Amino acid sequence: MRQLVLPFTKTVTPQRHRAYPDKLLSILSDDLNFQNGEGEHLSHRLHSFPAKFPPQLPRRFISELSQEGDIVLDPMMGSGTTILEAFLEGRQAIGFDIDPLALLLSRVKVQSFDKAELLSAGNAIMSRAHKNLRLYPDLLRSQIEQRYDDKSRQFIDYWFAPETQLELMALLAEIELIEEARIRDFFSLVFSSVIITKTGGVSLALDLAHTRPHRVKVVVSRTGKIIMGEDVPNRDDPKVKFLTKILRSPLEEFDKRFRTNLRAVIDKPLSSPAPKIYSGNAQALPLASDSVDLLVTSPPYASNAIDYMRAHKFTLVWLGHPIDALSDKRKKYIGSEGANGVALAELPHNVSQAVAGISQKSLAKGKSLQRYYSEMTLVLQEMFRVLKPGKAAIVVVGSSTLAGQDTRVQDCLADIGKNIGFDVPKIGVRLLDRDKRMMPTGTSVNKLSQIQQRMHEEYVIGFYKPT
């Protein structure tokens, strides 16, 4: 399918074009840090998501570079920040992603709910889950055995304690009985949010913000009893504490998170057009040419510097996605490692030189970077195609270090965009508020650490499609 038939089109407004590049340049030259979090809608906080940008960033561009009713696109929507902000600003929001958790989160964010209905449903889930856990533990164990294939079950057994599995199954069984899809989505997201947190939630992972989650060595009950692993001396020592995790009850965590999320949802219908959220690939958008008024997005980091699927599969496997299927999907993500089976694009000279510099130090990393720029070439071509003349695409990217060398992603993507036909009036720079971004590094840069070399600032590239 090439073109999605959508019930909306907007004609270009020629009188706005002359001032448009100047306004774009002005915004890109302003302070783009937005680190105070003021004015953030509560539904942005429904679920942790790696490296999401602050809502004020897309809101600034949406409010100043588009009008009410305009079509705002995010072809790699992730946690749906742009989609929600466009919706709140009265625009027609369209979002695409291939990540199942991103699709779930974005759908829930933009839904309006009756809080009394959610409260009643949540209380019923908790009551029945407690009852089934108390009366039918063997049935819950049987359900786990029957619904997951061998590899998925091995994953669950490795990362979740037996008692945790029973509580999660008790919750999930009740959630799946909910007939209305949007209510079921809400509670599926609550279920996910007790697993995917920076601290690893109710799993045996110490930290789900890192590229490779670390499994805990010692598990302690809430009463202080060792229930998994061997006791270690000096348990209060900070280094020892890193190896130790107090096992949390999924039922208790679900109840807390459910009530927190209940306060965060949109609770009254908005007059804005309902957002259009689709599973789709940003390299082949099913949209008409010259149909989008503004595009605001943040593509993945190069070479899988943040591996979304490594964290997301902790929830997705419970929600019925087999581990092998998730591994196959991960290979299709933009920025994944390797280049086997990927059509490589002809890159601008400066970009090819950057890839060659990485390849001299690590052929594998060089191939991975070449794949990333090839895929992003297709993405930028699609952005250019669907964008109306005289309009802008805002692309927020982070650079990273590969083989000890700065990839300069922002400059390379700007060169690719210019080669396609975009003007690039400016690349803005913003510092990251690491405490709010679920990022896998600390606040200072240790140049001896590969993880610490990454992601302490990001870049806002303004692409303008000439008239």
Short mmCIF file of C-alpha atoms in Angstrom, two decimals:
data_model
loop_
_atom_site.label_atom_id
_atom_site.label_comp_id
_atom_site.label_asym_id
_atom_site.label_seq_id
_atom_site.Cartn_x
_atom_site.Cartn_y
_atom_site.Cartn_z
CA MET A 1 0.00 0.00 0.00
CA ARG A 2 1.44 3.33 -1.05
CA GLN A 3 -1.16 5.90 -0.18
CA LEU A 4 -3.47 6.09 2.82
CA VAL A 5 -6.82 7.67 2.04
CA LEU A 6 -7.36 10.25 4.77
CA PRO A 7 -10.50 12.37 5.25
CA PHE A 8 -8.61 15.62 5.33
CA THR A 9 -6.52 17.80 3.05
CA LYS A 10 -5.42 21.38 3.40
CA THR A 11 -4.37 23.72 0.67
CA VAL A 12 -1.11 25.66 0.89
CA THR A 13 -1.45 29.24 2.11
CA PRO A 14 0.98 31.22 -0.07
CA GLN A 15 0.95 34.46 1.95
CA ARG A 16 2.55 32.68 4.93
CA HIS A 17 5.57 31.36 3.01
CA ARG A 18 7.66 34.52 2.95
CA ALA A 19 7.99 34.81 6.73
CA TYR A 20 8.17 31.07 7.32
CA PRO A 21 11.95 30.49 6.95
CA ASP A 22 12.68 33.51 9.16
CA LYS A 23 10.36 32.20 11.88
CA LEU A 24 11.99 28.76 11.65
CA LEU A 25 15.45 30.30 11.98
CA SER A 26 14.32 32.40 14.94
CA ILE A 27 13.00 29.40 16.87
CA LEU A 28 16.12 27.33 16.17
CA SER A 29 18.25 30.20 17.50
CA ASP A 30 16.35 30.40 20.80
CA ASP A 31 16.92 28.44 24.02
CA LEU A 32 15.64 24.93 23.30
CA ASN A 33 16.60 23.24 26.58
CA PHE A 34 13.12 23.29 28.19
CA GLN A 35 14.36 21.68 31.37
CA ASN A 36 11.81 22.93 33.89
CA GLY A 37 8.94 20.69 32.74
CA GLU A 38 6.35 23.44 33.27
CA GLY A 39 3.15 23.18 31.27
CA GLU A 40 3.53 19.47 30.62
CA HIS A 41 0.26 17.61 30.20
CA LEU A 42 -0.05 14.79 32.71
CA SER A 43 -0.66 12.09 30.10
CA HIS A 44 2.94 12.52 28.96
CA ARG A 45 3.83 10.73 32.23
CA LEU A 46 1.75 7.60 31.74
CA HIS A 47 4.73 5.37 30.99
CA SER A 48 8.52 5.48 30.92
CA PHE A 49 10.08 5.64 27.47
CA PRO A 50 13.78 6.03 26.59
CA ALA A 51 15.02 9.38 25.31
CA LYS A 52 11.68 11.10 24.75
CA PHE A 53 12.00 14.81 24.18
CA PRO A 54 10.26 17.41 26.37
CA PRO A 55 6.73 18.32 25.23
CA GLN A 56 7.65 22.00 25.06
CA LEU A 57 9.99 21.29 22.15
CA PRO A 58 7.42 20.04 19.61
CA ARG A 59 4.81 22.40 21.06
CA ARG A 60 6.97 25.43 20.23
CA PHE A 61 7.25 24.44 16.59
CA ILE A 62 3.63 23.30 16.35
CA SER A 63 2.22 26.52 17.82
CA GLU A 64 4.42 28.86 15.74
CA LEU A 65 4.78 26.99 12.45
CA SER A 66 1.26 25.65 11.98
CA GLN A 67 -2.34 26.70 12.37
CA GLU A 68 -5.39 25.08 13.92
CA GLY A 69 -6.53 22.19 11.73
CA ASP A 70 -3.16 21.81 10.01
CA ILE A 71 -1.76 18.32 9.50
CA VAL A 72 1.21 17.56 11.79
CA LEU A 73 3.11 14.32 11.15
CA ASP A 74 5.52 12.28 13.24
CA PRO A 75 6.67 9.28 11.15
CA MET A 76 8.70 7.80 14.05
CA MET A 77 6.46 8.81 16.92
CA GLY A 78 7.95 6.73 19.76
CA SER A 79 6.16 7.75 22.95
CA GLY A 80 3.76 10.01 21.01
CA THR A 81 4.94 13.35 22.39
CA THR A 82 4.46 15.19 19.09
CA ILE A 83 1.12 13.48 18.49
CA LEU A 84 -0.29 14.51 21.86
CA GLU A 85 0.99 18.08 21.59
CA ALA A 86 -0.46 18.47 18.09
CA PHE A 87 -3.77 17.11 19.37
CA LEU A 88 -3.81 19.49 22.34
CA GLU A 89 -3.03 22.40 19.99
CA GLY A 90 -5.99 21.62 17.74
CA ARG A 91 -4.03 20.14 14.84
CA GLN A 92 -4.71 16.95 12.90
CA ALA A 93 -2.00 14.64 14.22
CA ILE A 94 -0.73 11.63 12.26
CA GLY A 95 1.79 9.19 13.73
CA PHE A 96 3.56 6.05 12.56
CA ASP A 97 5.78 3.55 14.35
CA ILE A 98 6.63 -0.14 14.14
CA ASP A 99 7.21 -0.63 17.88
CA PRO A 100 4.13 -2.28 19.49
CA LEU A 101 4.69 -0.51 22.81
CA ALA A 102 5.01 2.88 21.10
CA LEU A 103 1.69 2.28 19.36
CA LEU A 104 -0.01 1.26 22.61
CA LEU A 105 1.34 4.23 24.55
CA SER A 106 0.45 6.75 21.84
CA ARG A 107 -3.11 5.43 21.55
CA VAL A 108 -3.72 5.73 25.29
CA LYS A 109 -2.14 9.18 25.57
CA VAL A 110 -4.61 10.79 23.20
CA GLN A 111 -7.76 9.01 24.42
CA SER A 112 -10.29 10.70 26.68
CA PHE A 113 -11.64 8.57 29.52
CA ASP A 114 -14.39 8.58 32.10
CA LYS A 115 -12.35 8.39 35.31
CA ALA A 116 -15.20 6.82 37.27
CA GLU A 117 -15.39 4.04 34.68
CA LEU A 118 -11.62 3.45 34.90
CA LEU A 119 -11.74 3.45 38.71
CA SER A 120 -14.50 0.83 38.74
CA ALA A 121 -12.69 -1.36 36.20
CA GLY A 122 -9.37 -1.04 38.04
CA ASN A 123 -10.87 -1.98 41.38
CA ALA A 124 -12.53 -5.01 39.78
CA ILE A 125 -9.22 -6.12 38.23
CA MET A 126 -7.46 -5.86 41.58
CA SER A 127 -10.22 -7.69 43.48
CA ARG A 128 -10.44 -10.60 41.07
CA ALA A 129 -6.64 -10.86 40.65
CA HIS A 130 -6.18 -11.12 44.43
CA LYS A 131 -8.93 -13.74 44.63
CA ASN A 132 -7.54 -15.85 41.79
CA LEU A 133 -4.02 -15.64 43.19
CA ARG A 134 -5.29 -16.87 46.54
CA LEU A 135 -7.62 -19.61 45.30
CA TYR A 136 -6.25 -20.73 41.94
CA PRO A 137 -2.42 -20.45 41.83
CA ASP A 138 -2.13 -23.77 39.98
CA LEU A 139 -4.47 -22.51 37.27
CA LEU A 140 -2.35 -19.38 36.86
CA ARG A 141 0.81 -21.50 36.54
CA SER A 142 -0.95 -23.58 33.91
CA GLN A 143 -1.91 -20.47 31.97
CA ILE A 144 1.70 -19.32 31.89
CA GLU A 145 2.81 -22.74 30.65
CA GLN A 146 0.20 -22.88 27.92
CA ARG A 147 0.28 -19.38 26.46
CA TYR A 148 4.04 -18.88 25.92
CA ASP A 149 6.40 -20.81 23.63
CA ASP A 150 9.58 -22.36 25.02
CA LYS A 151 11.92 -19.43 24.24
CA SER A 152 9.48 -16.87 25.58
CA ARG A 153 9.02 -18.93 28.74
CA GLN A 154 12.80 -19.18 29.19
CA PHE A 155 12.98 -15.40 28.97
CA ILE A 156 10.20 -15.00 31.54
CA ASP A 157 11.80 -17.52 33.91
CA TYR A 158 15.17 -15.78 33.71
CA TRP A 159 13.88 -12.25 34.30
CA PHE A 160 10.89 -12.76 36.62
CA ALA A 161 10.74 -14.55 39.99
CA PRO A 162 8.12 -17.34 40.25
CA GLU A 163 5.87 -15.39 42.64
CA THR A 164 6.11 -12.32 40.39
CA GLN A 165 5.00 -14.40 37.41
CA LEU A 166 1.86 -15.53 39.21
CA GLU A 167 0.85 -11.99 40.16
CA LEU A 168 1.48 -10.70 36.64
CA MET A 169 -0.55 -13.53 35.15
CA ALA A 170 -3.39 -12.85 37.57
CA LEU A 171 -3.46 -9.21 36.44
CA LEU A 172 -3.10 -9.96 32.75
CA ALA A 173 -5.89 -12.55 32.75
CA GLU A 174 -8.30 -9.94 34.12
CA ILE A 175 -7.16 -7.19 31.75
CA GLU A 176 -7.72 -9.43 28.74
CA LEU A 177 -11.35 -9.94 29.76
CA ILE A 178 -12.12 -6.24 29.18
CA GLU A 179 -14.19 -5.97 25.99
CA GLU A 180 -13.71 -2.28 25.14
CA ALA A 181 -10.36 -1.88 23.37
CA ARG A 182 -9.45 1.57 24.68
CA ILE A 183 -10.13 0.54 28.32
CA ARG A 184 -8.13 -2.65 27.78
CA ASP A 185 -5.31 -0.56 26.27
CA PHE A 186 -5.27 1.70 29.33
CA PHE A 187 -4.83 -1.19 31.74
CA SER A 188 -2.34 -2.96 29.44
CA LEU A 189 -0.27 0.21 29.63
CA VAL A 190 -0.54 0.26 33.43
CA PHE A 191 0.56 -3.38 33.41
CA SER A 192 3.58 -2.43 31.27
CA SER A 193 4.48 0.53 33.45
CA VAL A 194 5.09 -1.67 36.50
CA ILE A 195 7.69 -3.63 34.50
CA ILE A 196 9.44 -1.03 32.37
CA THR A 197 11.02 1.52 34.66
CA LYS A 198 14.56 2.78 34.89
CA THR A 199 15.08 0.55 37.94
CA GLY A 200 13.68 -2.52 36.20
CA GLY A 201 10.30 -2.45 37.94
CA VAL A 202 9.07 -5.81 39.19
CA SER A 203 11.50 -7.79 37.02
CA LEU A 204 14.91 -9.09 38.08
CA ALA A 205 16.61 -6.43 35.95
CA LEU A 206 18.56 -3.77 37.77
CA ASP A 207 18.19 -1.08 35.11
CA LEU A 208 16.11 -1.11 31.92
CA ALA A 209 17.60 2.15 30.65
CA HIS A 210 20.90 0.50 29.76
CA THR A 211 21.47 -1.04 26.34
CA ARG A 212 21.99 -4.44 27.98
CA PRO A 213 19.89 -4.95 31.13
CA HIS A 214 21.77 -6.36 34.10
CA ARG A 215 20.21 -9.20 36.06
CA VAL A 216 20.16 -8.85 39.82
CA LYS A 217 22.45 -11.16 41.81
CA VAL A 218 20.53 -11.24 45.10
CA VAL A 219 16.78 -10.88 45.60
CA VAL A 220 15.47 -9.88 49.02
CA SER A 221 11.87 -10.04 50.23
CA ARG A 222 10.26 -6.96 51.74
CA THR A 223 10.96 -8.46 55.15
CA GLY A 224 14.67 -8.75 54.39
CA LYS A 225 14.80 -12.49 53.71
CA ILE A 226 17.05 -13.78 50.91
CA ILE A 227 14.73 -15.50 48.42
CA MET A 228 17.07 -15.78 45.44
CA GLY A 229 20.84 -15.94 45.17
CA GLU A 230 23.32 -16.09 48.01
CA ASP A 231 23.73 -13.62 50.81
CA VAL A 232 26.65 -11.22 50.54
CA PRO A 233 28.50 -9.43 53.35
CA ASN A 234 28.18 -5.70 53.91
CA ARG A 235 24.79 -5.49 52.26
CA ASP A 236 24.58 -1.78 53.09
CA ASP A 237 27.71 -1.02 51.09
CA PRO A 238 26.71 1.00 47.97
CA LYS A 239 28.58 -1.37 45.66
CA VAL A 240 26.84 -4.37 47.21
CA LYS A 241 23.45 -2.66 47.03
CA PHE A 242 23.87 -2.49 43.26
CA LEU A 243 23.77 -6.29 43.18
CA THR A 244 20.71 -6.53 45.40
CA LYS A 245 17.04 -5.90 44.71
CA ILE A 246 14.01 -5.95 46.98
CA LEU A 247 11.27 -7.93 45.26
CA ARG A 248 8.19 -5.82 44.67
CA SER A 249 4.64 -7.09 44.43
CA PRO A 250 3.18 -6.53 40.94
CA LEU A 251 -0.29 -6.30 42.48
CA GLU A 252 0.77 -3.51 44.81
CA GLU A 253 2.74 -1.71 42.09
CA PHE A 254 -0.16 -2.05 39.64
CA ASP A 255 -2.59 -0.56 42.17
CA LYS A 256 -0.30 2.42 42.80
CA ARG A 257 0.42 3.00 39.13
CA PHE A 258 -3.20 2.59 38.12
CA ARG A 259 -4.28 5.32 40.53
CA THR A 260 -1.43 7.58 39.40
CA ASN A 261 -2.32 7.10 35.73
CA LEU A 262 -5.99 7.65 36.54
CA ARG A 263 -5.12 11.23 37.52
CA ALA A 264 -3.09 11.74 34.34
CA VAL A 265 -5.50 10.81 31.56
CA ILE A 266 -7.46 13.23 29.41
CA ASP A 267 -10.88 13.27 31.08
CA LYS A 268 -12.92 15.46 28.72
CA PRO A 269 -13.32 15.22 24.95
CA LEU A 270 -11.38 17.79 22.94
CA SER A 271 -12.63 19.49 19.79
CA SER A 272 -9.42 18.61 17.93
CA PRO A 273 -9.59 15.99 15.17
CA ALA A 274 -8.88 12.52 16.55
CA PRO A 275 -5.22 11.62 16.00
CA LYS A 276 -4.47 9.02 13.33
CA ILE A 277 -2.04 6.42 14.74
CA TYR A 278 -0.76 3.64 12.49
CA SER A 279 1.73 0.83 12.45
CA GLY A 280 4.02 1.82 9.61
CA ASN A 281 7.54 2.32 8.35
CA ALA A 282 8.89 5.86 8.03
CA GLN A 283 10.84 4.79 4.94
CA ALA A 284 7.62 4.20 2.96
CA LEU A 285 4.80 6.43 4.21
CA PRO A 286 1.30 5.68 2.87
CA LEU A 287 0.52 9.40 2.52
CA ALA A 288 -0.08 11.61 -0.50
CA SER A 289 2.70 13.88 -1.72
CA ASP A 290 2.56 17.52 -0.58
CA SER A 291 -0.06 16.75 2.08
CA VAL A 292 1.60 17.60 5.43
CA ASP A 293 1.86 21.08 6.97
CA LEU A 294 4.53 20.34 9.59
CA LEU A 295 6.68 17.38 10.54
CA VAL A 296 8.29 17.01 14.00
CA THR A 297 10.12 13.80 14.85
CA SER A 298 13.08 12.26 16.65
CA PRO A 299 14.66 9.26 14.88
CA PRO A 300 16.56 6.54 16.73
CA TYR A 301 20.21 6.95 17.60
CA ALA A 302 22.76 5.53 15.15
CA SER A 303 24.03 1.98 15.65
CA ASN A 304 21.39 1.14 18.25
CA ALA A 305 22.95 3.43 20.87
CA ILE A 306 19.57 3.18 22.61
CA ASP A 307 18.10 -0.26 22.01
CA TYR A 308 14.38 0.22 22.59
CA MET A 309 13.44 -3.40 22.08
CA ARG A 310 15.80 -4.68 24.81
CA ALA A 311 13.60 -2.92 27.36
CA HIS A 312 10.24 -3.14 25.61
CA LYS A 313 10.33 -6.90 25.24
CA PHE A 314 10.08 -7.21 29.04
CA THR A 315 6.45 -6.17 28.64
CA LEU A 316 5.71 -7.23 25.07
CA VAL A 317 6.48 -10.88 25.74
CA TRP A 318 3.83 -10.89 28.48
CA LEU A 319 1.36 -9.22 26.10
CA GLY A 320 1.67 -12.08 23.66
CA HIS A 321 4.58 -11.19 21.36
CA PRO A 322 6.92 -14.22 21.07
CA ILE A 323 10.59 -13.52 21.79
CA ASP A 324 11.67 -14.68 18.32
CA ALA A 325 9.13 -12.35 16.67
CA LEU A 326 10.40 -9.44 18.74
CA SER A 327 13.98 -10.25 17.77
CA ASP A 328 12.97 -10.24 14.09
CA LYS A 329 11.16 -6.91 14.51
CA ARG A 330 14.21 -5.40 16.24
CA LYS A 331 16.29 -6.09 13.12
CA LYS A 332 13.95 -3.84 11.14
CA TYR A 333 14.38 -0.83 13.41
CA ILE A 334 16.24 2.12 11.94
CA GLY A 335 19.67 2.22 13.53
CA SER A 336 19.99 -1.52 14.17
CA GLU A 337 23.40 -3.11 13.89
CA GLY A 338 24.73 -4.68 10.71
CA ALA A 339 23.81 -4.09 7.08
CA ASN A 340 23.01 -7.56 5.75
CA GLY A 341 19.96 -7.49 3.50
CA VAL A 342 19.68 -3.68 3.66
CA ALA A 343 19.83 -1.66 0.44
CA LEU A 344 22.63 0.88 0.90
CA ALA A 345 22.09 4.36 -0.51
CA GLU A 346 24.59 6.53 -2.30
CA LEU A 347 25.60 9.05 0.35
CA PRO A 348 26.89 12.62 0.02
CA HIS A 349 30.69 12.92 0.04
CA ASN A 350 30.99 14.26 3.60
CA VAL A 351 28.73 11.50 4.92
CA SER A 352 30.69 8.81 3.06
CA GLN A 353 33.89 10.21 4.55
CA ALA A 354 32.41 10.02 8.04
CA VAL A 355 31.43 6.39 7.48
CA ALA A 356 34.91 5.62 6.09
CA GLY A 357 36.53 7.15 9.17
CA ILE A 358 34.53 4.86 11.47
CA SER A 359 35.13 1.85 9.20
CA GLN A 360 38.90 2.27 9.44
CA LYS A 361 38.65 1.70 13.18
CA SER A 362 35.81 -0.85 13.16
CA LEU A 363 34.43 -2.36 9.96
CA ALA A 364 31.32 -3.63 11.75
CA LYS A 365 30.50 -0.23 13.25
CA GLY A 366 31.18 1.41 9.90
CA LYS A 367 28.69 -0.89 8.19
CA SER A 368 26.14 -0.20 10.90
CA LEU A 369 26.56 3.55 10.45
CA GLN A 370 26.29 3.21 6.68
CA ARG A 371 23.04 1.32 7.14
CA TYR A 372 21.73 4.05 9.44
CA TYR A 373 22.46 6.82 6.93
CA SER A 374 21.03 4.74 4.08
CA GLU A 375 17.80 4.20 5.98
CA MET A 376 17.64 7.83 7.05
CA THR A 377 18.11 8.84 3.41
CA LEU A 378 14.87 7.01 2.59
CA VAL A 379 13.18 8.59 5.61
CA LEU A 380 14.24 12.10 4.60
CA GLN A 381 13.15 11.46 1.01
CA GLU A 382 9.70 10.50 2.30
CA MET A 383 9.60 13.55 4.54
CA PHE A 384 10.42 15.75 1.56
CA ARG A 385 7.78 14.03 -0.58
CA VAL A 386 4.85 14.31 1.84
CA LEU A 387 5.67 17.81 3.09
CA LYS A 388 3.99 20.75 1.40
CA PRO A 389 6.27 23.27 -0.34
CA GLY A 390 7.11 26.15 1.94
CA LYS A 391 6.82 24.00 5.07
CA ALA A 392 9.29 22.59 7.60
CA ALA A 393 10.40 19.27 9.05
CA ILE A 394 11.95 19.39 12.52
CA VAL A 395 14.28 16.48 13.27
CA VAL A 396 15.70 16.06 16.79
CA VAL A 397 18.77 13.82 16.84
CA GLY A 398 21.52 12.82 19.23
CA SER A 399 25.05 12.09 18.18
CA SER A 400 27.12 9.29 19.65
CA THR A 401 30.64 7.95 19.69
CA LEU A 402 31.52 4.90 17.60
CA ALA A 403 34.99 3.36 17.72
CA GLY A 404 36.10 6.39 19.75
CA GLN A 405 34.97 8.86 17.10
CA ASP A 406 32.08 11.36 17.17
CA THR A 407 29.59 10.35 14.47
CA ARG A 408 28.41 13.98 13.91
CA VAL A 409 24.97 12.65 13.02
CA GLN A 410 23.44 16.12 12.91
CA ASP A 411 25.82 17.35 10.20
CA CYS A 412 25.52 14.16 8.17
CA LEU A 413 21.71 14.19 8.21
CA ALA A 414 21.73 17.87 7.27
CA ASP A 415 23.96 17.06 4.27
CA ILE A 416 21.66 14.20 3.23
CA GLY A 417 18.67 16.52 3.51
CA LYS A 418 20.32 19.20 1.38
CA ASN A 419 21.19 16.57 -1.21
CA ILE A 420 17.50 15.64 -1.39
CA GLY A 421 16.39 19.24 -1.84
CA PHE A 422 15.81 20.64 1.64
CA ASP A 423 17.21 23.94 2.84
CA VAL A 424 18.76 23.74 6.32
CA PRO A 425 18.73 27.25 7.82
CA LYS A 426 20.18 26.17 11.17
CA ILE A 427 20.90 23.30 13.53
CA GLY A 428 19.87 24.15 17.08
CA VAL A 429 21.56 22.62 20.13
CA ARG A 430 19.90 21.61 23.38
CA LEU A 431 21.28 20.13 26.60
CA LEU A 432 19.64 16.98 27.92
CA ASP A 433 17.83 16.84 31.25
CA ARG A 434 19.04 13.33 31.99
CA ASP A 435 16.92 12.80 35.10
CA LYS A 436 13.72 13.05 33.02
CA ARG A 437 14.79 11.19 29.89
CA MET A 438 15.36 7.56 31.01
CA MET A 439 18.84 7.75 29.48
CA PRO A 440 21.63 5.20 29.98
CA THR A 441 24.40 7.45 31.30
CA GLY A 442 25.21 9.64 34.24
CA THR A 443 25.41 13.41 34.41
CA SER A 444 29.14 13.73 33.74
CA VAL A 445 31.19 12.44 30.84
CA ASN A 446 33.81 9.77 31.47
CA LYS A 447 35.76 9.52 28.22
CA LEU A 448 37.02 6.06 29.17
CA SER A 449 33.46 4.70 29.19
CA GLN A 450 31.64 4.00 25.92
CA ILE A 451 28.24 4.56 27.52
CA GLN A 452 29.38 7.80 29.15
CA GLN A 453 30.60 9.15 25.80
CA ARG A 454 27.05 9.38 24.50
CA MET A 455 24.03 11.57 24.68
CA HIS A 456 24.68 14.65 26.76
CA GLU A 457 23.26 17.01 24.18
CA GLU A 458 21.11 16.73 21.11
CA TYR A 459 20.51 18.70 17.96
CA VAL A 460 17.40 20.20 16.39
CA ILE A 461 17.71 20.23 12.62
CA GLY A 462 15.38 22.53 10.74
CA PHE A 463 14.63 21.24 7.23
CA TYR A 464 12.72 23.63 4.96
CA LYS A 465 11.10 22.53 1.68
CA PRO A 466 11.44 25.42 -0.79
CA THR A 467 8.44 26.63 -2.76
#
